[in-house]
Steps between C-alpha positions, in 0.01 A plus 500: 500500500257789535573843360416827666145627452471786255216749548324558167209718392271507201658832403834324442679567828736212577474347151870547418599375846295183445677440168836553669395253771416237237838545332680478834316177590591353161867593545502360853382162367720514186212481251711642219391762246202307364363406844554854624307636202211258562478590870513871418232461231273307737543777759431772245190331359367406843520854633380641167196274505415597856544869416271459201232293673471694826394859527674636807729254668812476711678209653810285518704294254751233598657182366551168674727224365543143608682226306498700177129584519435874508169633628425864435248656739302819452256586777296818454207671663245632252131581483333193349207462260355206310671589171841538663456170688411323175806640320736422786380142533522453123873564533546198726582156366195343666265796450403467866556704813787325677403670828154338499599178677277307734140577587572833671720624215245406236221670694711815540576495126131459417409789730771723352374431147142570608574847642739618225375753247406335170661541165358711216741379226364286218748525208875456487689826505858565394593491869350152535691375196823641648417330828464167317841551342663559839329192641626291208860616560478394863315180409773403252791572735363397839445149628208614716307819570281527808270782609354521849241763590382569855299820536713778350826302514620331183804274495633380168776239496693394194712185521786409267747214537848554356 
């Protein structure tokens, strides 16, 4: 099963529709109240994290399900810099760019990191502590979190088996 794609923006457009989509997917697969709440929370935190970590972004959210395994997808286009890349990849289970596969992918990833503007942050701000909290919520609920970055396109996937 694959849900419809929901257009979302960093300003919050489509956020409620994405939550509704998660609830509909949970009902369709009879996850019950607890499973529905978990899927909704994963959707909320995933989109919230992306909204927090990216400056100006817009993209698509959808859910795929196969044999009780739900994969939430959020693909956005956003201007990228070294600090944002670091934060996004820190949200993934492996800490690595899942899009950097093979020699060509790794070279492209290296080039992208080389040309991105650097980061001027040294200390942890309140925003960074909040970001860590959101990551921990996803980390505790999800079975796997993957982040792929190619140029200005970021795709985060969150997987949860029910």
